PDB file of C-alpha atoms in Angstrom:
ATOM      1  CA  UNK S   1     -48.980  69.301  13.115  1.00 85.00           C
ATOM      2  CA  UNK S   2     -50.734  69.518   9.893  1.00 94.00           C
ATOM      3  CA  UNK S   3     -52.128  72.568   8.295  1.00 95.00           C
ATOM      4  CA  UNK S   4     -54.415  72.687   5.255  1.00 96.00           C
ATOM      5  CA  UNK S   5     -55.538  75.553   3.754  1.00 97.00           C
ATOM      6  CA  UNK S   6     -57.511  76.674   0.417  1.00 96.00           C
ATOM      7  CA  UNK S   7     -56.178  73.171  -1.236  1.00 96.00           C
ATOM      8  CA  UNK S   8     -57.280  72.906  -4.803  1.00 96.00           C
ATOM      9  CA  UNK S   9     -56.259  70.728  -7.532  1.00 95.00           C
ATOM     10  CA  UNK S  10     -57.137  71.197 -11.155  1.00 94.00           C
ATOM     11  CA  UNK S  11     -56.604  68.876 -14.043  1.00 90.00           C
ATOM     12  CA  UNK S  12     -57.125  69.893 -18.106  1.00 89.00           C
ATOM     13  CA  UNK S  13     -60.523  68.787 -18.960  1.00 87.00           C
ATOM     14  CA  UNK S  14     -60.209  65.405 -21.098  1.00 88.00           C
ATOM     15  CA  UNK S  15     -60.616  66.090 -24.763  1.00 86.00           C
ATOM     16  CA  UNK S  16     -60.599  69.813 -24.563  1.00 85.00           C
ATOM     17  CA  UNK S  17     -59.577  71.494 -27.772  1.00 84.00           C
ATOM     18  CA  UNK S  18     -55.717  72.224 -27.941  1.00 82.00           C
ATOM     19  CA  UNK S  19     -56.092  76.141 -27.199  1.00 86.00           C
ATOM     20  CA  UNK S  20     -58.788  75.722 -24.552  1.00 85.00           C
ATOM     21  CA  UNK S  21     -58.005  76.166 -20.953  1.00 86.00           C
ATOM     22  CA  UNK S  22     -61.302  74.274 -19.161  1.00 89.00           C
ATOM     23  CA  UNK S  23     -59.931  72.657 -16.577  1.00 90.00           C
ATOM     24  CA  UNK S  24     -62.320  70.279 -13.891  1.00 91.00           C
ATOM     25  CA  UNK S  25     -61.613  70.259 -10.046  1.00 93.00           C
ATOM     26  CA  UNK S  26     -60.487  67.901  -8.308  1.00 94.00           C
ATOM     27  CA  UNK S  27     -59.923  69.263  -4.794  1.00 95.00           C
ATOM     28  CA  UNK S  28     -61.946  72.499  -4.428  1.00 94.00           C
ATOM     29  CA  UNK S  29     -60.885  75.182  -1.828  1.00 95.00           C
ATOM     30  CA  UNK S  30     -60.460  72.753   1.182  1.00 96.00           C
ATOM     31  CA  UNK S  31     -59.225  73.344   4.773  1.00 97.00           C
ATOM     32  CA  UNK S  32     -58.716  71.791   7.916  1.00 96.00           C
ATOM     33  CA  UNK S  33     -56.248  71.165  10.502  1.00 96.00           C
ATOM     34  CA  UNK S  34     -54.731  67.866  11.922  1.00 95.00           C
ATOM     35  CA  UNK S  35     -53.286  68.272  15.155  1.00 94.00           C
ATOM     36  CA  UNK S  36     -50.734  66.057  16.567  1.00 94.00           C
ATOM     37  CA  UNK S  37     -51.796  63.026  18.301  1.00 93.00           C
ATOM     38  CA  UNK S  38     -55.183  63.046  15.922  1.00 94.00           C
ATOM     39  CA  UNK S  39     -56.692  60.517  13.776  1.00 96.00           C
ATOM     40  CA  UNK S  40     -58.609  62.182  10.965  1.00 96.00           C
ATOM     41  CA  UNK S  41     -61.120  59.751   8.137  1.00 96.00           C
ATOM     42  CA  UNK S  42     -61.402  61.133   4.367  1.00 96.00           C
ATOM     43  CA  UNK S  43     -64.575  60.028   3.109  1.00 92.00           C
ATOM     44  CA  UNK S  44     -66.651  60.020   0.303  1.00 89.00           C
ATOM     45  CA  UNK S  45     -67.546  58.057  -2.859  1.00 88.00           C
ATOM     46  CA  UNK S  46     -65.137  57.379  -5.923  1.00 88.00           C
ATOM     47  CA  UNK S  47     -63.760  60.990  -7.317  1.00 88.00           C
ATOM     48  CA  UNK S  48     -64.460  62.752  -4.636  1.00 92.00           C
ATOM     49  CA  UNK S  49     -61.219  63.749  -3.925  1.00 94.00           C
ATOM     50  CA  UNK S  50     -59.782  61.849  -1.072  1.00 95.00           C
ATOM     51  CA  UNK S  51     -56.831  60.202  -3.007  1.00 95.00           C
ATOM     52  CA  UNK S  52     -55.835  63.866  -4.844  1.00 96.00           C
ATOM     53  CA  UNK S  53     -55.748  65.045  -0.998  1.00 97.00           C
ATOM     54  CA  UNK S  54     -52.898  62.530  -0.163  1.00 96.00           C
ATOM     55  CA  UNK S  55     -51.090  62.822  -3.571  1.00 96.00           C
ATOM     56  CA  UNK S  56     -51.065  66.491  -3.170  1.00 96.00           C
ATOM     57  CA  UNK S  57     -49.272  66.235   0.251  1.00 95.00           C
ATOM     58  CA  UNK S  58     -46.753  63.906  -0.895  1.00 94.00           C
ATOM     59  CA  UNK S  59     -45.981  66.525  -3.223  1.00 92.00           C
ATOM     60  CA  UNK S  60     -46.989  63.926  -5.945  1.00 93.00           C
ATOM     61  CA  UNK S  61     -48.992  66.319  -7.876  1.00 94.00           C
ATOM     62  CA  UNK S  62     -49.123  69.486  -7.994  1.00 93.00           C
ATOM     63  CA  UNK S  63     -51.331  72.100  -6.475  1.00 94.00           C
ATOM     64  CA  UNK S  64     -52.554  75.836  -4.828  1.00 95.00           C
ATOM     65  CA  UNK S  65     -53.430  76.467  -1.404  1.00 95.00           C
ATOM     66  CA  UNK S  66     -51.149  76.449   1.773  1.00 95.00           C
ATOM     67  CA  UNK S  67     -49.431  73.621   3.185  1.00 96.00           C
ATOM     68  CA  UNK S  68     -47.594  73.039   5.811  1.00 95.00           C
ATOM     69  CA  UNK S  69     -46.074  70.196   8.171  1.00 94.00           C
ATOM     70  CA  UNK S  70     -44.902  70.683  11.622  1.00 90.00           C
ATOM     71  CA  UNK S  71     -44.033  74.121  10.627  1.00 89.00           C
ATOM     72  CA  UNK S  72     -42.434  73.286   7.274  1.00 93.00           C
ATOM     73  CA  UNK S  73     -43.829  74.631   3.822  1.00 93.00           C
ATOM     74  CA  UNK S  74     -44.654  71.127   2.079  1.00 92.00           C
ATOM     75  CA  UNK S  75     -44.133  73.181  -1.022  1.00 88.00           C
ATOM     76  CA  UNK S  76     -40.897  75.026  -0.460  1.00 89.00           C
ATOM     77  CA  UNK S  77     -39.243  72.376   2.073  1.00 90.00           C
ATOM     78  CA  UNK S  78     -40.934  69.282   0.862  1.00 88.00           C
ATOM     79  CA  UNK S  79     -37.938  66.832   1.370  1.00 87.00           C
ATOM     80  CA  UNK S  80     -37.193  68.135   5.010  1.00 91.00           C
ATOM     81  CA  UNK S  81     -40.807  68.209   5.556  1.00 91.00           C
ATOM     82  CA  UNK S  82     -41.909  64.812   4.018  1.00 90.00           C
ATOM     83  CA  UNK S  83     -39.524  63.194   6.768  1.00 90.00           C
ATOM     84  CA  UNK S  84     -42.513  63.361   9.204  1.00 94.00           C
ATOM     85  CA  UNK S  85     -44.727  61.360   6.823  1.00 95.00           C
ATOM     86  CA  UNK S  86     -45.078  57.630   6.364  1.00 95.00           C
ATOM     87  CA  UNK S  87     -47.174  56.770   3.592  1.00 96.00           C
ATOM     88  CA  UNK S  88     -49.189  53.130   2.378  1.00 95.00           C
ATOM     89  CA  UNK S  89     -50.730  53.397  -0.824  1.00 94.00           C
ATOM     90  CA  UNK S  90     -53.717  51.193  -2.056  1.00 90.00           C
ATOM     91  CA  UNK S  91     -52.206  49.646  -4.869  1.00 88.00           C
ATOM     92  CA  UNK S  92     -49.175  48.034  -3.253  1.00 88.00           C
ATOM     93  CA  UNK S  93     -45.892  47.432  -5.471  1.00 88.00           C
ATOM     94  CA  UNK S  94     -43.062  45.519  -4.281  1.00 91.00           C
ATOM     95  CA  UNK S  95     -40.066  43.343  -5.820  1.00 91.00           C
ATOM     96  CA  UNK S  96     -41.503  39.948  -5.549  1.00 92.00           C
ATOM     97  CA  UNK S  97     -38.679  37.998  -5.411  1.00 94.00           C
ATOM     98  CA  UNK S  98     -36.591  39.929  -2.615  1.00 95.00           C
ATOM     99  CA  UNK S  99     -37.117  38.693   0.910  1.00 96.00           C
ATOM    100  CA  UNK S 100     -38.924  40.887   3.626  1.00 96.00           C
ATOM    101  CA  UNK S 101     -35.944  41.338   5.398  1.00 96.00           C
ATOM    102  CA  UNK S 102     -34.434  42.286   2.201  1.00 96.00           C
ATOM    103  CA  UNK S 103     -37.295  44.597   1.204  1.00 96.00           C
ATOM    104  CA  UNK S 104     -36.900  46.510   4.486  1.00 96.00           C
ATOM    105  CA  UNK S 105     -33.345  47.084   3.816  1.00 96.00           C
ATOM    106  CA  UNK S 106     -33.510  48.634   0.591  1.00 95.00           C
ATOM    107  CA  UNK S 107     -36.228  50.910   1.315  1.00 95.00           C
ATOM    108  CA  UNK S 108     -33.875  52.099   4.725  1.00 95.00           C
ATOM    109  CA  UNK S 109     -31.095  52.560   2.174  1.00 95.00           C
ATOM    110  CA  UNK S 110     -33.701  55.015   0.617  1.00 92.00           C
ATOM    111  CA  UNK S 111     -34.910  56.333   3.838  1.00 92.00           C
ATOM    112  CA  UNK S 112     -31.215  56.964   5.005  1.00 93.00           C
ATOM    113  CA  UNK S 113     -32.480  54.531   8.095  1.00 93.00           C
ATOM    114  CA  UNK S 114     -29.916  52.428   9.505  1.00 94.00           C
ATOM    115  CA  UNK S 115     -30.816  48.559   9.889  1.00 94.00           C
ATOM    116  CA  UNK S 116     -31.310  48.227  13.591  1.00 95.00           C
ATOM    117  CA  UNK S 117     -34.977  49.954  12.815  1.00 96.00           C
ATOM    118  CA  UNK S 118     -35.527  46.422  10.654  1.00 96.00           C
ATOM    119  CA  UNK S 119     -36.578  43.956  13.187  1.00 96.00           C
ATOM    120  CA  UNK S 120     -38.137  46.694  15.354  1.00 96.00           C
ATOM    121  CA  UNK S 121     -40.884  47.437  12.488  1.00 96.00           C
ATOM    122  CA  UNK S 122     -41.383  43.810  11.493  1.00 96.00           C
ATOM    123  CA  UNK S 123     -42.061  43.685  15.427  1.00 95.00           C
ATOM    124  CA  UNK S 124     -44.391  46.240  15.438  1.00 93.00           C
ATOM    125  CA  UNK S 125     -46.299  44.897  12.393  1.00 94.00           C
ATOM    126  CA  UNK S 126     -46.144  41.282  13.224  1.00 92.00           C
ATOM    127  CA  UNK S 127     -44.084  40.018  10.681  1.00 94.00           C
ATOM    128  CA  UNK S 128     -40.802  39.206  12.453  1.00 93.00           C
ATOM    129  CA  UNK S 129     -41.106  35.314  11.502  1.00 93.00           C
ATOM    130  CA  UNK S 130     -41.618  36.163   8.226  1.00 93.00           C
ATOM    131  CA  UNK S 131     -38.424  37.765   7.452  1.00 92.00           C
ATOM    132  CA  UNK S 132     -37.007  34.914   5.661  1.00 94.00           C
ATOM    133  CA  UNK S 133     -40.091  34.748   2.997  1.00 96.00           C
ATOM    134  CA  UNK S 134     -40.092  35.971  -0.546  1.00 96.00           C
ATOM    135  CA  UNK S 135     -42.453  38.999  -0.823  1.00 95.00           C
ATOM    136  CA  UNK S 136     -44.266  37.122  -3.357  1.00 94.00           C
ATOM    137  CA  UNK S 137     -45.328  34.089  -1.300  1.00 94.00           C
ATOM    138  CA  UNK S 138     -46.962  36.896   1.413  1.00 93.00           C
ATOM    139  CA  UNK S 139     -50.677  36.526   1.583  1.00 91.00           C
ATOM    140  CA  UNK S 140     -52.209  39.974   1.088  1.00 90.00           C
ATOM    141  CA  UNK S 141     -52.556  40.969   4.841  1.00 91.00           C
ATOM    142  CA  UNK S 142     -48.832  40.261   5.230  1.00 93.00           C
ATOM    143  CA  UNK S 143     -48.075  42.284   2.495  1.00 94.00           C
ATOM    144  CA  UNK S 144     -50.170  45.184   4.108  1.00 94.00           C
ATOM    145  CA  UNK S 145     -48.083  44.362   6.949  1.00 94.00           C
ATOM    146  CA  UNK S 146     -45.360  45.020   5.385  1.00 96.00           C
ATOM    147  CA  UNK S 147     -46.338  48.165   3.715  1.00 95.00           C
ATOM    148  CA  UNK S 148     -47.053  49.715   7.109  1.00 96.00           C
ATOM    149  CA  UNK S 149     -43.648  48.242   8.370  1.00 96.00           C
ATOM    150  CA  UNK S 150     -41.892  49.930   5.594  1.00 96.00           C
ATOM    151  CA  UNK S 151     -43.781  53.514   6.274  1.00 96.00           C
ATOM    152  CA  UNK S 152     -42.239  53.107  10.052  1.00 96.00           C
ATOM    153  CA  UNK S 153     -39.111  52.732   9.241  1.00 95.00           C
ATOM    154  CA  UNK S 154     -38.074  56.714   9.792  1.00 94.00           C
ATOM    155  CA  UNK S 155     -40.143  57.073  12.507  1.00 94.00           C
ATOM    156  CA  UNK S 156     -42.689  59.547  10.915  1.00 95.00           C
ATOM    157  CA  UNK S 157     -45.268  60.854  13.460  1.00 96.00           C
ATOM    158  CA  UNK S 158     -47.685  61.403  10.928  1.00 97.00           C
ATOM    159  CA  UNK S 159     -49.160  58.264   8.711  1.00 97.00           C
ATOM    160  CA  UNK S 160     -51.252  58.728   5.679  1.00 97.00           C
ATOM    161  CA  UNK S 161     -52.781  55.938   4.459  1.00 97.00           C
ATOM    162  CA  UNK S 162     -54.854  55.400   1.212  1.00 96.00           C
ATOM    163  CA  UNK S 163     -57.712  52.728   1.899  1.00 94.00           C
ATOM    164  CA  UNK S 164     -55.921  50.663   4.067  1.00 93.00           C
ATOM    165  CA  UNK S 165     -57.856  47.786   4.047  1.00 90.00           C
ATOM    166  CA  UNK S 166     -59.800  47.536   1.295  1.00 85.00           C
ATOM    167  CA  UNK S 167     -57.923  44.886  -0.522  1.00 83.00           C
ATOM    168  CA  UNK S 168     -58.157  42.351   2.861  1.00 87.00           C
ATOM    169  CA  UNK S 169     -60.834  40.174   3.944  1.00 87.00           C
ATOM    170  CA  UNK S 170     -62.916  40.508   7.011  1.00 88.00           C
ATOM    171  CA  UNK S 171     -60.714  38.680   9.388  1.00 87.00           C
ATOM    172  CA  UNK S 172     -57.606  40.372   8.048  1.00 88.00           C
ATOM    173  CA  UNK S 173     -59.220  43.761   8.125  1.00 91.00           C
ATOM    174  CA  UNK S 174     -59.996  43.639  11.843  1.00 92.00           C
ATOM    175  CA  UNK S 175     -56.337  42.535  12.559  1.00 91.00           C
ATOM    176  CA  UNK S 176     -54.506  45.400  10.465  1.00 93.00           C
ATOM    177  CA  UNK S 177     -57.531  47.780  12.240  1.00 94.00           C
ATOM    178  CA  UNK S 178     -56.756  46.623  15.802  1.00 93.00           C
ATOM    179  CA  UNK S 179     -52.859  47.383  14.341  1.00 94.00           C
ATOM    180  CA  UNK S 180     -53.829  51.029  13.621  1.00 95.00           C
ATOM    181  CA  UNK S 181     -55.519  51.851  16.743  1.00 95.00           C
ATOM    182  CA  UNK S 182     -52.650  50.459  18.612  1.00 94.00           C
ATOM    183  CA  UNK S 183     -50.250  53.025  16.380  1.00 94.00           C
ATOM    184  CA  UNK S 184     -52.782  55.774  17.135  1.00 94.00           C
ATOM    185  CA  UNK S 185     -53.349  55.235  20.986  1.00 94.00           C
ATOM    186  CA  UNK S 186     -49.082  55.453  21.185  1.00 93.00           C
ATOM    187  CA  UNK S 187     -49.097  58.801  19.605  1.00 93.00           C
ATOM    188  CA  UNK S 188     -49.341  58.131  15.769  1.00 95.00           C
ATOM    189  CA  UNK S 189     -50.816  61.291  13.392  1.00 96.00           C
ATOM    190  CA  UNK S 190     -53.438  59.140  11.333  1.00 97.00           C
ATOM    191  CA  UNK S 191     -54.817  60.245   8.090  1.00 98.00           C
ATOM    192  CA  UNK S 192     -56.428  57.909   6.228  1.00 97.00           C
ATOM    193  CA  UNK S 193     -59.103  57.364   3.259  1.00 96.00           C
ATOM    194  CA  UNK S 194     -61.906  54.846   3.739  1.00 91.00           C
ATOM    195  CA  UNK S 195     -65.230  53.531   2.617  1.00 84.00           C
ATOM    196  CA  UNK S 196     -66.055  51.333   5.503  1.00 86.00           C
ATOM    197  CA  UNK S 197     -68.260  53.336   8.206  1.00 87.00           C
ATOM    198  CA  UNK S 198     -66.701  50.471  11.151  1.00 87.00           C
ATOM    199  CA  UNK S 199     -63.102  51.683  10.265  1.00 91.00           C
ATOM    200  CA  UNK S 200     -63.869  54.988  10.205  1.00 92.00           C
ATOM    201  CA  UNK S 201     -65.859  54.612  13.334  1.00 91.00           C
ATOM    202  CA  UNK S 202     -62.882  52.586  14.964  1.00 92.00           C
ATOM    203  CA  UNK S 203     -60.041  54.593  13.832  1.00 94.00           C
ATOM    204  CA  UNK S 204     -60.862  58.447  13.732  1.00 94.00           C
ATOM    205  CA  UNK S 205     -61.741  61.290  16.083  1.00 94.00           C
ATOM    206  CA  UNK S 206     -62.976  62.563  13.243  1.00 95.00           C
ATOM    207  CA  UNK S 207     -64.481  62.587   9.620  1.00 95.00           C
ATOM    208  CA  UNK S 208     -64.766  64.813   6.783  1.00 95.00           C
ATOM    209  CA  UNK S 209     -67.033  63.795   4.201  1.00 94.00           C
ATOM    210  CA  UNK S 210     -65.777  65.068   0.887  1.00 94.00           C
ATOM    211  CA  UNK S 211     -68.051  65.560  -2.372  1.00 94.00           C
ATOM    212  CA  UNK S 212     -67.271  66.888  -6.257  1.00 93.00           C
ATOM    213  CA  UNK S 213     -63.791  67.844  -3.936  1.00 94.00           C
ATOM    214  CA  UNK S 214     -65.550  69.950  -1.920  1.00 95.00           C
ATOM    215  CA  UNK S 215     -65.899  69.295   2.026  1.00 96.00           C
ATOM    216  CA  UNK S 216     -69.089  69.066   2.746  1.00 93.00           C
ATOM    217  CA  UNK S 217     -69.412  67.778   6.468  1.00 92.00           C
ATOM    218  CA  UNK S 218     -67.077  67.535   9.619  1.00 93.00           C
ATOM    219  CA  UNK S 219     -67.156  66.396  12.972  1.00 92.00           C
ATOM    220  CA  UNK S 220     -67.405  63.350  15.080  1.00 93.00           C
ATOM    221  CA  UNK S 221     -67.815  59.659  13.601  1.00 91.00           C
ATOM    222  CA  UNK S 222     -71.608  59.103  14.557  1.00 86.00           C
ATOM    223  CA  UNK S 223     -72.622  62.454  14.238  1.00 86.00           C
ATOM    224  CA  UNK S 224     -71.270  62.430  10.808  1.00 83.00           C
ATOM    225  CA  UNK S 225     -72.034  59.679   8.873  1.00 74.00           C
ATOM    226  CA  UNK S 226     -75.359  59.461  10.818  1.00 76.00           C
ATOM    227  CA  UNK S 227     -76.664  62.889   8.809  1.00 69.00           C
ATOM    228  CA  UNK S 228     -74.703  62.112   5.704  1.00 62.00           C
ATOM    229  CA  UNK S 229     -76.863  62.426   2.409  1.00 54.00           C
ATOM    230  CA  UNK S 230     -78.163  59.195   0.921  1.00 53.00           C
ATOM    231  CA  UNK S 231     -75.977  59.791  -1.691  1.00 48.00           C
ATOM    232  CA  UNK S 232     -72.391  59.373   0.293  1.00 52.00           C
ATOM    233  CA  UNK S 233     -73.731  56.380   2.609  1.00 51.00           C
ATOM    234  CA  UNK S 234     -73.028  53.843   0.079  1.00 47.00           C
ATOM    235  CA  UNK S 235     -72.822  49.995   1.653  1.00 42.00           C
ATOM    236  CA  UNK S 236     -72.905  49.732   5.263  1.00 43.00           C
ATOM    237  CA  UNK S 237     -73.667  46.800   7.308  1.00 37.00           C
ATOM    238  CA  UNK S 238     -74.980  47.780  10.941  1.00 36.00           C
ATOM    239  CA  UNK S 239     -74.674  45.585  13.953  1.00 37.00           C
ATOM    240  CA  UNK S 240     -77.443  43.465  14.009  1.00 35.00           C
ATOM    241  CA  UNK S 241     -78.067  39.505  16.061  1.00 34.00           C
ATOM    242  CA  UNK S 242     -78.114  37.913  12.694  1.00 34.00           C
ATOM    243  CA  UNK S 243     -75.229  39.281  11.245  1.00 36.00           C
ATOM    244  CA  UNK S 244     -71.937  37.235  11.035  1.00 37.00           C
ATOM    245  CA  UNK S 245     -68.662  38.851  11.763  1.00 40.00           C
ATOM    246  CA  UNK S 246     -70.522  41.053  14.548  1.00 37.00           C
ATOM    247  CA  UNK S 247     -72.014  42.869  11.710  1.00 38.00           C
ATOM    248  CA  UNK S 248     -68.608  44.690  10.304  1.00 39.00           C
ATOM    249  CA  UNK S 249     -68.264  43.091   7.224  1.00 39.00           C
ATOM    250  CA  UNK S 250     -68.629  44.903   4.173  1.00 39.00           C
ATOM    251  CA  UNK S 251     -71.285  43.135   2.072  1.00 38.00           C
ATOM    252  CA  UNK S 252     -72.675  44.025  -1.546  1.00 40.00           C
ATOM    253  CA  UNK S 253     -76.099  42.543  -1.295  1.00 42.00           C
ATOM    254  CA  UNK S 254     -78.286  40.013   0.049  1.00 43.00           C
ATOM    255  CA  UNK S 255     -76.584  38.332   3.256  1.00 44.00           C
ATOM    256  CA  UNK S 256     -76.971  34.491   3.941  1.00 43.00           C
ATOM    257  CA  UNK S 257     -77.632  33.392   7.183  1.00 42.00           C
ATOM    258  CA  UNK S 258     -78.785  29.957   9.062  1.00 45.00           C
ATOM    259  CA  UNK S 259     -82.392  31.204   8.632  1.00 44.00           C
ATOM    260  CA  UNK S 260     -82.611  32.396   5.770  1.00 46.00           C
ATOM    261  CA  UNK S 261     -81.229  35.795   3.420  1.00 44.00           C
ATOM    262  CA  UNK S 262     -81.781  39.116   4.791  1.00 47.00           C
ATOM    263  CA  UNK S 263     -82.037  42.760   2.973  1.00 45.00           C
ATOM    264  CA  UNK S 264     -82.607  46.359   4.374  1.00 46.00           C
ATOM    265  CA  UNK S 265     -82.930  48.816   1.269  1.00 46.00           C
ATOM    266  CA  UNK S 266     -84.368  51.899   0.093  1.00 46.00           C
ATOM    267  CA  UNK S 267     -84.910  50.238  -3.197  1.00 45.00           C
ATOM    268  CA  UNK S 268     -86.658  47.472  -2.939  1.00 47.00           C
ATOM    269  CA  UNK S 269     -88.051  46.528  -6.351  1.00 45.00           C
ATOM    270  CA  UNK S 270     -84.437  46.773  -7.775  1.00 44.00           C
ATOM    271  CA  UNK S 271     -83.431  43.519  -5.467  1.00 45.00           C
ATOM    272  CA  UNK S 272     -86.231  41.576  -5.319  1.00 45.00           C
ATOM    273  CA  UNK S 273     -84.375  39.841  -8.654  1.00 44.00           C
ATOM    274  CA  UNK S 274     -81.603  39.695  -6.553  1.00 44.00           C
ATOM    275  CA  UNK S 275     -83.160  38.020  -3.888  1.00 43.00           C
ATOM    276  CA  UNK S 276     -85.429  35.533  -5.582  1.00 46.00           C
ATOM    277  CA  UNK S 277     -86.685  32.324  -3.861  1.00 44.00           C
ATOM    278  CA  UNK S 278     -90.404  30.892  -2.915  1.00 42.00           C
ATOM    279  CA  UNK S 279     -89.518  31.887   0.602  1.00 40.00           C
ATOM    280  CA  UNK S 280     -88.130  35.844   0.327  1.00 41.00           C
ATOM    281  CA  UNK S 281     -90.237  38.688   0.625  1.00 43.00           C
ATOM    282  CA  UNK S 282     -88.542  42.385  -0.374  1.00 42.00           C
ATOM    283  CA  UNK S 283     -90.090  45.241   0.941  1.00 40.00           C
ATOM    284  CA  UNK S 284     -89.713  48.559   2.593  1.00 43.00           C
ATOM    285  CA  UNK S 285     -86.259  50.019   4.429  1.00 41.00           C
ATOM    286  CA  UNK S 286     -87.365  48.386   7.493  1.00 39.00           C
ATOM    287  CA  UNK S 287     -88.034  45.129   5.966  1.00 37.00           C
ATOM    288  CA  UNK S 288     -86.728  41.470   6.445  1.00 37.00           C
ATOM    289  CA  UNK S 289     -86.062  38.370   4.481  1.00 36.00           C
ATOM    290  CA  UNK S 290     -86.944  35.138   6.047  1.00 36.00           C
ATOM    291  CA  UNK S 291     -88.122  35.904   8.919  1.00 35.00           C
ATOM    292  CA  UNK S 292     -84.990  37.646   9.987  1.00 34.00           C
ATOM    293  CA  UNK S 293     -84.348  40.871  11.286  1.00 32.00           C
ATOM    294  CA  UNK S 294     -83.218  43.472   9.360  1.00 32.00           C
ATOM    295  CA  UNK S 295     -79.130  43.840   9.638  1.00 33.00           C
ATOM    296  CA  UNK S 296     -77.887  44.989   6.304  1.00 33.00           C
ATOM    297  CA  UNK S 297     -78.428  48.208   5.239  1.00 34.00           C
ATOM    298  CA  UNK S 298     -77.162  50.465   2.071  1.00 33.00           C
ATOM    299  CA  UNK S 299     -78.574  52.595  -0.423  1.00 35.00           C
ATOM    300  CA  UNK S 300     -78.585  50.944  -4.276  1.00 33.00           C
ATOM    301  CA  UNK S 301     -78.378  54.489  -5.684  1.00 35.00           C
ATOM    302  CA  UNK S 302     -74.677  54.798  -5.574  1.00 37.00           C
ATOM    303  CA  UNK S 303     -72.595  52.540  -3.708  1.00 37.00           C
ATOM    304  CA  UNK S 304     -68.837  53.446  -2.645  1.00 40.00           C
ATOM    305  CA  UNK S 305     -65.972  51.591  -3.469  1.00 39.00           C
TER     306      UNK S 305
END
């Protein structure tokens, strides 16, 4: 379906003298192949590269390597090709004041869809008794909603999707989630960019873990992200009896519970500030907090967003 070979993207290096050609590198010589049917998870901290990956097969910026899309040259027939991709950015943009049923219609216009696909998206997405409402009064997991509705509307096989969920809490990330996997179990293409190890582990067959642009692991979910270097493990919670949400919330430090707070880090003399309290004790990765057992772990040496 998709094909992906020696991708590189280079930008000028900032403040580089006017007759200087340094460049730095985005994207850095990377391949791999998405076959139809497939969900694959770009990961890896900020800068890495994952974004650049998307943009460049949008044919949003520019780049070298080979391309190609159900047997179309992204580069040479990008607008025949780019009809098998729906697309759902991070940073969402609509017209606030237009309804949703009004949203999906212009963007058909655009996608030369014809209206009957309208209330069979806002089906699919959940949002058909919401068609009435302005954009603007949408909470943000509606609006994701509609996002997603609006990259159905053409029927694309193949759905990239930039950090899907990072903008939604933990009860609206689950829902949108358990929305994917239902679009990927009837046949959906999934690539997507993420941060959170229960998405990826959730949503994708498989992972690539992407560094300075270059890929530098591949394979299954737990395999993965199990092996990956301290370094690209960032925040993770793991499943654990005191945990809320079953442990799949994304949490930046010390987690409050009916007993107590409870911490799992390789650092612990950087939190013990953090953690404070007659009753907390911070010690080693293993350790816990109140008498708790440990649930929470991530490494404080560089967390991803």
């Amino acid at each position: 379906m998709l094909t992906i070979r020696n991708l590189t993207k280079r930008y000028p290096r900032p403040g580089r003298a006017w007759w200087s050609d340094e460049t730095i590198t985005a994207v850095d010589d990377l391949s791999f192949d998405l076959p139809a049917g497939t969900s694959i998870a770009l990961w890896g901290v900020n800068g890495a590269g994952k974004t650049t990956v998307l943009k460049c097969l949008l044919g949003l910026l520019a780049s070298e390597g080979e391309l190609h899309l159900n047997g179309y040259d992204l580069r040479r027939d990008g607008r025949t090709a780019r009809r098998f991709l729906g697309y759902v950015p991070q940073e969402l943009a609509f017209h606030n004041d237009l309804s949703v049923a009004e949203s999906c219609r212009f963007y058909a216009r655009l996608k030369e869809v014809g209206d009957e696909r309208i209330p069979v998206v806002l089906a699919q997405v959940g949002l058909t008794d919401q068609e009435k409402k302005a954009v603007g009064a949408l909470s943000g997991g509606m609006k994701q909603r509609l996002a997603l509705a609006l990259a159905l509307l053409a029927e694309p096989p193949v759905l990239l999707l930039d950090e899907p969920t990072s903008n939604l809490d933990a009860a609206t990330r689950d829902e949108f989630i358990d929305l994917l996997v239902q679009l990927r179990n009837g046949g959906k293409t999934l690539l997507f960019t993420s941060h959170y190890a229960d998405e990826v582990g959730r949503l994708a067959e498989r992972v690539l873990i992407l560094r300075d642009g270059r890929l530098v692991a591949d394979g299954a979910p737990a395999e993965v992200l199990q092996r990956r270097p301290t370094a690209d493990r960032g925040r993770q919670v793991l499943p654990g009896p005191q945990t809320t949400d079953g442990g799949r919330q994304m949490l930046p430090g010390p987690q409050t519970t009916d007993g107590g707070r409870q911490v799992r880090t390789d650092h612990p003399s950087s939190l013990a500030p953090a953690v404070g309290g007659p009753s907390s004790a911070v010690s080693g990765p293993s350790s816990a907090v109140g008498g708790l057992s440990p649930a929470v772990a991530f490494s404080a040496e560089e967390p991803l967003r």
